[in-house]
Amino acid sequence: MPDSSMMDNRNGMVSKIQSRIRTDSFKSNYDLVGKELGRGKFAVVKKCVEKATGNEHAAKFLRKRRKGEDCRRDIINEIAILESAKANPFVVSLHEVYETTSEIILVLEYAAGGEIFNQCVADNDEAFTEKDVIRLVRQILSGVAYLHRNNVVHLDMKPQNLLLTSSRPLGDIRIVDFGLSRRMDNVKEVREILGTPEYVAPEILNYEPISTATDMWSIGVLAYVMLTGESPFLGEDKQETFLNISQVNVDYSQDVFEGVSNLAVDFIKTLLIKNPRKRATAEECLQHPWLSGPPQPHAGLLPSLEEAESEPESPDSAQELVIMASY
Ligand code: ADP
Ligand code: MG
């Protein structure tokens, strides 16, 4: 991990990287193949093949200028955090970095199974079983425990940023998108947080300090969605969603958790706690009987979305969050 001299002392951003930034042509070393893999506000991700090896990768094209501001620093922070987590198998690996006049291109390990989002909102036969969720949540926690041990918070844990190495058969987790991530040592302020409100912890809404516990809240939301296909705090609009979060208004009824074990519900309850200090840590979660116990009997298929009242929105239409905070 970088030492503190490599830190931007104001806001937990890391400013030194190890990767060589290539300025030769990305296009002469890679062929773009297939359609876009994904797209966010400032990035587009495309599948590519390295000409020299024939290996598949995902290229994330990040615009350096956003809303008229130079955001190179943010991209360098994203690269530095990816580098610091390269020893963990559940964090996507970074192969190469290119820079053009307008963009920085991250050549990443290709996660062929796509976002777990798709299976969270899928019909019965494609939805996760509880056994799948146990295995995947263990992997997510193992990656996040590694980040947290190294004082890194992800701050954007949601199904669109959790990918699979393959979908059928169900592969392994790759955590992606370190665009909002910060190093916690020396964090004095976090100025702007953009994300999807459904997964955001109450302390963010209340302008209180963020910590590793902030990620743990999102993992609670994530486990809820993976097991039920429903987003626990999603309201009709942003205001209602925020109110549901700040009141920790969660439905744990049998209706929603049909066919899901009590241990799973108990696990979620250790995370969806308003006080960040009382939430379980990643290490504690890995010791929870739901994840550490002997394999449980098959819990049966998850309820279909036809029966469910509301389903999580697609990433494009999801309510958007912009918070200006100063700690
Ligand atoms: P943003 O910061 O714009 O959200 P992400 O890093 O989350 O960018 O990438 C956007 C989307 O692109 C992801 O949600 C995912 O669908 C796809 N994607 C990103 N990285 C990979 C990858 N390594 N392999 C396959 N798909 C990817
Ligand atoms: Mg993303």
Coordinates of C-alpha atoms and ligand atoms in Angstrom, one line a residue:
M1 CA 0.0 0.0 0.0
P2 CA 1.2 3.5 -0.6
D3 CA 2.6 5.4 2.4
S4 CA 1.1 8.6 3.6
S5 CA 3.5 10.8 1.5
M6 CA 1.5 9.5 -1.5
M7 CA -1.7 10.7 0.0
D8 CA -3.6 13.8 -0.8
N9 CA -4.2 14.8 2.8
R10 CA -7.4 16.5 2.2
N11 CA -9.8 13.8 1.1
G12 CA -8.2 10.4 1.2
M13 CA -7.3 10.3 -2.5
V14 CA -4.0 8.6 -3.4
S15 CA -1.9 10.5 -5.9
K16 CA 1.0 8.1 -6.7
I17 CA 0.7 5.0 -8.9
Q18 CA 3.1 2.3 -9.9
S19 CA 1.7 1.5 -13.4
R20 CA 3.5 3.0 -16.3
I21 CA 1.0 5.2 -18.2
R22 CA 1.4 4.3 -21.9
T23 CA 1.1 7.1 -24.4
D24 CA 1.4 4.9 -27.5
S25 CA -1.7 4.0 -29.3
F26 CA -4.2 1.7 -27.5
K27 CA -5.8 0.9 -30.8
S28 CA -2.6 -0.4 -32.3
N29 CA -2.3 -2.9 -29.4
Y30 CA -6.0 -3.9 -28.9
D31 CA -8.9 -4.7 -31.1
L32 CA -12.3 -3.6 -29.8
V33 CA -14.8 -6.4 -30.0
G34 CA -18.5 -6.7 -29.5
K35 CA -20.8 -4.1 -28.1
E36 CA -20.3 -1.9 -25.1
L37 CA -20.1 -3.8 -21.7
G38 CA -21.3 -0.8 -19.7
R39 CA -21.5 2.9 -19.4
G40 CA -21.6 5.4 -16.5
K41 CA -21.6 9.2 -16.4
F42 CA -18.0 9.7 -17.3
A43 CA -16.9 6.2 -18.5
V44 CA -17.6 3.7 -21.1
V45 CA -16.4 0.1 -20.9
K46 CA -15.8 -2.0 -24.0
K47 CA -14.5 -5.5 -24.5
C48 CA -11.2 -5.8 -26.3
V49 CA -8.6 -8.3 -27.4
E50 CA -4.9 -7.8 -26.9
K51 CA -3.4 -8.3 -30.3
A52 CA -0.1 -9.7 -29.0
T53 CA -1.7 -12.4 -26.8
G54 CA -5.2 -12.9 -28.0
N55 CA -6.4 -12.3 -24.4
E56 CA -9.7 -10.7 -23.7
H57 CA -10.0 -7.6 -21.5
A58 CA -12.4 -4.9 -20.6
A59 CA -11.2 -1.4 -21.5
K60 CA -12.6 1.4 -19.3
F61 CA -12.4 4.8 -21.1
L62 CA -12.4 7.6 -18.6
R63 CA -12.9 11.2 -19.7
K64 CA -10.3 13.5 -18.0
R65 CA -12.5 16.6 -18.2
R66 CA -15.9 16.4 -16.6
K67 CA -18.2 19.3 -16.4
G68 CA -15.3 21.6 -17.4
E69 CA -13.1 20.4 -14.6
D70 CA -9.9 18.4 -14.8
C71 CA -10.5 15.1 -13.1
R72 CA -7.2 13.4 -13.8
R73 CA -6.6 13.2 -10.1
D74 CA -9.7 11.1 -9.5
I75 CA -8.6 8.7 -12.2
I76 CA -5.1 8.4 -10.7
N77 CA -6.8 7.6 -7.3
E78 CA -8.9 4.9 -9.0
I79 CA -5.7 3.4 -10.5
A80 CA -3.8 3.6 -7.2
I81 CA -6.6 1.8 -5.3
L82 CA -6.8 -1.0 -7.9
E83 CA -3.0 -1.4 -7.6
S84 CA -3.2 -1.6 -3.9
A85 CA -5.8 -4.4 -4.0
K86 CA -4.1 -6.5 -6.7
A87 CA -3.3 -9.3 -4.3
N88 CA -7.0 -10.0 -3.7
P89 CA -8.6 -12.4 -6.1
F90 CA -12.1 -10.8 -5.8
V91 CA -11.0 -7.4 -6.8
V92 CA -10.8 -6.9 -10.6
S93 CA -7.2 -6.8 -11.8
L94 CA -5.6 -4.0 -13.7
H95 CA -3.5 -5.0 -16.8
E96 CA -2.4 -1.8 -18.3
V97 CA -3.1 2.0 -18.5
Y98 CA -3.1 4.3 -21.5
E99 CA -3.5 8.0 -21.8
T100 CA -4.6 10.1 -24.7
T101 CA -5.2 13.9 -24.8
S102 CA -8.8 13.5 -23.6
E103 CA -9.0 10.1 -21.9
I104 CA -7.3 7.6 -19.6
I105 CA -8.0 4.0 -20.5
L106 CA -7.8 1.2 -17.9
V107 CA -7.3 -2.2 -19.4
L108 CA -8.9 -4.5 -16.9
E109 CA -9.5 -8.2 -16.4
Y110 CA -12.6 -9.2 -18.3
A111 CA -15.5 -10.4 -16.2
A112 CA -17.5 -12.4 -18.7
G113 CA -20.5 -13.1 -16.4
G114 CA -21.6 -9.4 -16.2
E115 CA -23.2 -7.7 -13.3
I116 CA -24.9 -9.6 -10.5
F117 CA -27.6 -7.0 -11.0
N118 CA -29.0 -9.0 -13.8
Q119 CA -29.5 -12.1 -11.6
C120 CA -30.8 -10.0 -8.7
V121 CA -33.8 -9.0 -10.8
A122 CA -34.1 -12.2 -12.8
D123 CA -37.1 -14.6 -12.9
N124 CA -37.2 -17.8 -10.8
D125 CA -35.1 -20.1 -12.9
E126 CA -32.3 -17.5 -13.4
A127 CA -32.4 -15.9 -9.9
F128 CA -29.8 -16.8 -7.3
T129 CA -30.5 -19.6 -4.8
E130 CA -29.6 -18.9 -1.2
K131 CA -26.7 -21.3 -1.6
D132 CA -25.4 -19.1 -4.5
V133 CA -25.8 -16.0 -2.4
I134 CA -23.9 -17.5 0.5
R135 CA -21.0 -18.3 -1.7
L136 CA -21.0 -14.9 -3.5
V137 CA -21.5 -12.8 -0.3
R138 CA -18.5 -14.7 1.2
Q139 CA -16.4 -13.7 -1.8
I140 CA -17.6 -10.0 -1.6
L141 CA -16.8 -9.9 2.1
S142 CA -13.4 -11.5 1.6
G143 CA -12.6 -8.7 -1.0
V144 CA -14.0 -6.0 1.2
A145 CA -12.3 -7.3 4.3
Y146 CA -9.0 -7.0 2.4
L147 CA -9.8 -3.4 1.3
H148 CA -10.8 -2.5 4.8
R149 CA -7.6 -4.0 6.3
N150 CA -5.7 -1.7 4.0
N151 CA -7.9 1.3 5.1
V152 CA -9.6 1.5 1.7
V153 CA -13.4 2.1 1.5
H154 CA -15.2 1.4 -1.7
L155 CA -18.2 3.7 -1.2
D156 CA -20.1 2.4 -4.2
M157 CA -21.0 -1.2 -3.4
K158 CA -24.0 -2.1 -5.5
P159 CA -25.0 -4.9 -7.9
Q160 CA -23.8 -2.9 -10.9
N161 CA -20.3 -2.8 -9.5
L162 CA -20.1 -6.5 -8.6
L163 CA -19.4 -8.7 -11.6
L164 CA -19.1 -12.4 -12.2
T165 CA -16.3 -14.3 -14.0
S166 CA -19.1 -16.3 -15.7
S167 CA -22.8 -16.5 -15.4
R168 CA -23.6 -20.1 -16.3
P169 CA -22.2 -21.9 -14.5
L170 CA -22.2 -19.2 -11.9
G171 CA -18.6 -18.0 -11.5
D172 CA -16.8 -15.9 -9.0
I173 CA -17.1 -12.3 -7.9
R174 CA -15.0 -9.4 -9.2
I175 CA -15.4 -6.1 -7.4
V176 CA -15.1 -3.2 -9.9
D177 CA -15.5 0.6 -10.0
F178 CA -13.2 2.3 -7.5
G179 CA -14.2 5.7 -8.8
L180 CA -15.5 6.8 -5.4
S181 CA -13.0 4.9 -3.2
R182 CA -10.9 6.6 -0.6
R183 CA -8.1 5.8 1.8
M184 CA -9.4 6.2 5.3
D185 CA -6.2 7.2 7.0
N186 CA -6.0 11.0 7.0
V187 CA -9.4 11.6 5.5
K188 CA -10.5 15.0 6.6
E189 CA -13.3 15.6 4.2
V190 CA -15.2 14.0 1.4
R191 CA -16.6 16.7 -0.8
E192 CA -18.8 15.1 -3.3
I193 CA -20.4 11.7 -3.4
L194 CA -22.3 10.6 -6.4
G195 CA -24.1 7.3 -6.4
T196 CA -27.3 5.4 -6.2
P197 CA -29.3 6.4 -3.1
E198 CA -30.7 2.9 -2.6
Y199 CA -27.4 1.6 -1.3
V200 CA -26.2 4.7 0.6
A201 CA -25.8 4.6 4.4
P202 CA -27.6 6.9 6.7
E203 CA -24.4 8.7 7.8
I204 CA -23.8 9.8 4.2
L205 CA -27.3 11.4 4.1
N206 CA -26.6 13.0 7.5
Y207 CA -23.2 14.5 6.5
E208 CA -21.6 12.4 9.2
P209 CA -18.1 10.9 8.7
I210 CA -17.8 7.9 6.4
S211 CA -15.9 4.8 7.5
T212 CA -15.4 1.2 6.6
A213 CA -18.9 0.7 8.2
T214 CA -20.4 2.7 5.3
D215 CA -19.5 -0.1 2.9
M216 CA -21.0 -2.6 5.4
W217 CA -24.4 -1.0 5.2
S218 CA -24.4 -1.3 1.4
I219 CA -23.5 -5.0 1.8
G220 CA -26.6 -5.4 4.0
V221 CA -28.7 -3.8 1.2
L222 CA -27.0 -6.0 -1.3
A223 CA -27.6 -9.3 0.5
Y224 CA -31.3 -8.2 0.9
V225 CA -31.6 -7.6 -2.9
M226 CA -29.8 -10.8 -3.8
L227 CA -32.0 -12.9 -1.6
T228 CA -35.4 -11.3 -2.3
G229 CA -35.1 -9.5 -5.6
E230 CA -36.4 -6.4 -3.8
S231 CA -34.6 -3.2 -2.9
P232 CA -35.3 -2.6 0.8
F233 CA -35.3 1.2 0.9
L234 CA -36.4 2.1 -2.7
G235 CA -39.3 4.6 -2.5
E236 CA -41.4 6.3 -5.2
D237 CA -38.9 9.1 -5.4
K238 CA -35.5 10.1 -3.9
Q239 CA -37.0 11.8 -0.9
E240 CA -39.0 8.7 0.1
T241 CA -35.9 6.5 -0.4
F242 CA -33.9 8.9 1.9
L243 CA -36.6 8.8 4.5
N244 CA -36.7 5.0 4.4
I245 CA -33.0 4.9 4.9
S246 CA -32.8 7.4 7.7
Q247 CA -35.6 5.7 9.5
V248 CA -34.2 2.2 8.7
N249 CA -37.6 1.3 7.4
V250 CA -37.0 -2.3 6.4
D251 CA -39.6 -5.1 5.7
Y252 CA -38.4 -8.4 7.2
S253 CA -41.7 -10.1 6.8
Q254 CA -42.2 -13.7 5.8
D255 CA -43.8 -12.4 2.6
V256 CA -40.6 -10.9 1.4
F257 CA -38.3 -13.6 2.8
E258 CA -40.3 -16.6 1.6
G259 CA -38.0 -19.6 1.3
V260 CA -35.0 -17.8 2.9
S261 CA -33.4 -19.0 6.1
N262 CA -33.7 -17.1 9.4
L263 CA -29.9 -17.0 9.6
A264 CA -29.9 -14.9 6.4
V265 CA -32.4 -12.5 7.8
D266 CA -30.3 -12.3 11.0
F267 CA -27.2 -11.6 9.0
I268 CA -28.8 -8.6 7.2
K269 CA -30.0 -7.3 10.6
T270 CA -26.4 -7.1 11.8
L271 CA -25.7 -4.7 8.9
L272 CA -28.8 -2.5 8.4
I273 CA -28.2 -0.7 11.7
K274 CA -28.2 3.1 11.8
N275 CA -25.2 3.6 14.1
P276 CA -22.1 2.7 12.1
R277 CA -20.2 1.7 15.2
K278 CA -22.8 -1.0 16.0
R279 CA -22.7 -2.6 12.5
A280 CA -20.9 -5.8 12.0
T281 CA -17.4 -5.5 10.3
A282 CA -16.4 -7.5 7.3
E283 CA -14.4 -9.9 9.4
E284 CA -17.3 -10.3 11.9
C285 CA -19.6 -11.0 9.0
L286 CA -17.4 -13.8 7.8
Q287 CA -17.8 -15.4 11.2
H288 CA -21.6 -15.1 11.2
P289 CA -23.3 -18.6 11.3
W290 CA -25.1 -17.9 8.0
L291 CA -21.7 -17.8 6.2
S292 CA -19.4 -19.8 8.5
G293 CA -21.7 -22.7 9.4
P294 CA -22.1 -26.0 7.7
P295 CA -23.8 -26.0 4.3
Q296 CA -27.5 -25.4 4.7
P297 CA -30.3 -27.4 3.0
H298 CA -31.4 -26.0 -0.3
A299 CA -33.8 -23.1 0.5
G300 CA -35.9 -23.5 -2.6
L301 CA -36.3 -21.1 -5.4
L302 CA -36.7 -17.4 -4.7
P303 CA -40.0 -15.7 -5.2
S304 CA -40.5 -14.5 -8.7
L305 CA -40.6 -10.8 -9.5
E306 CA -44.2 -11.1 -10.8
E307 CA -45.2 -11.7 -7.2
A308 CA -43.0 -9.0 -5.9
E309 CA -44.4 -5.5 -5.7
S310 CA -41.4 -3.5 -6.8
E311 CA -38.2 -4.3 -8.5
P312 CA -35.0 -2.4 -8.4
E313 CA -34.7 0.1 -11.2
S314 CA -32.1 -0.3 -14.0
P315 CA -28.8 1.6 -13.4
D316 CA -29.8 4.2 -16.1
S317 CA -33.0 5.2 -14.6
A318 CA -32.0 4.8 -10.9
Q319 CA -32.4 7.8 -8.7
E320 CA -29.3 9.8 -8.6
L321 CA -27.5 11.2 -5.6
V322 CA -25.3 14.2 -5.4
I323 CA -24.2 15.2 -1.9
M324 CA -21.9 18.0 -1.0
A325 CA -20.4 17.2 2.3
S326 CA -17.6 18.6 4.4
Y327 CA -16.2 16.7 7.4
Ligands
ADP1 P1 -18.7 3.7 -13.8 O1 -17.7 4.4 -12.9 O2 -19.0 4.5 -15.0 O3 -19.9 3.2 -13.1 P2 -17.8 0.9 -13.9 O4 -16.3 0.6 -13.6 O5 -18.8 0.6 -12.9 O6 -17.9 2.5 -14.4 O7 -18.2 0.2 -15.3 C1 -19.4 0.4 -15.8 C2 -20.0 -1.0 -16.2 O8 -19.2 -1.6 -17.2 C3 -20.1 -1.9 -15.1 O9 -21.3 -1.7 -14.3 C4 -20.1 -3.3 -15.8 O10 -21.4 -3.5 -16.4 C5 -19.2 -3.0 -17.0 N1 -17.8 -3.4 -16.6 C6 -16.9 -2.7 -15.9 N2 -15.7 -3.3 -15.7 C7 -15.9 -4.5 -16.4 C8 -15.0 -5.7 -16.5 N3 -13.8 -5.7 -16.0 N4 -15.5 -6.7 -17.2 C9 -16.8 -6.7 -17.7 N5 -17.6 -5.7 -17.6 C10 -17.2 -4.6 -16.9
MG2 MG -20.1 1.6 -11.7

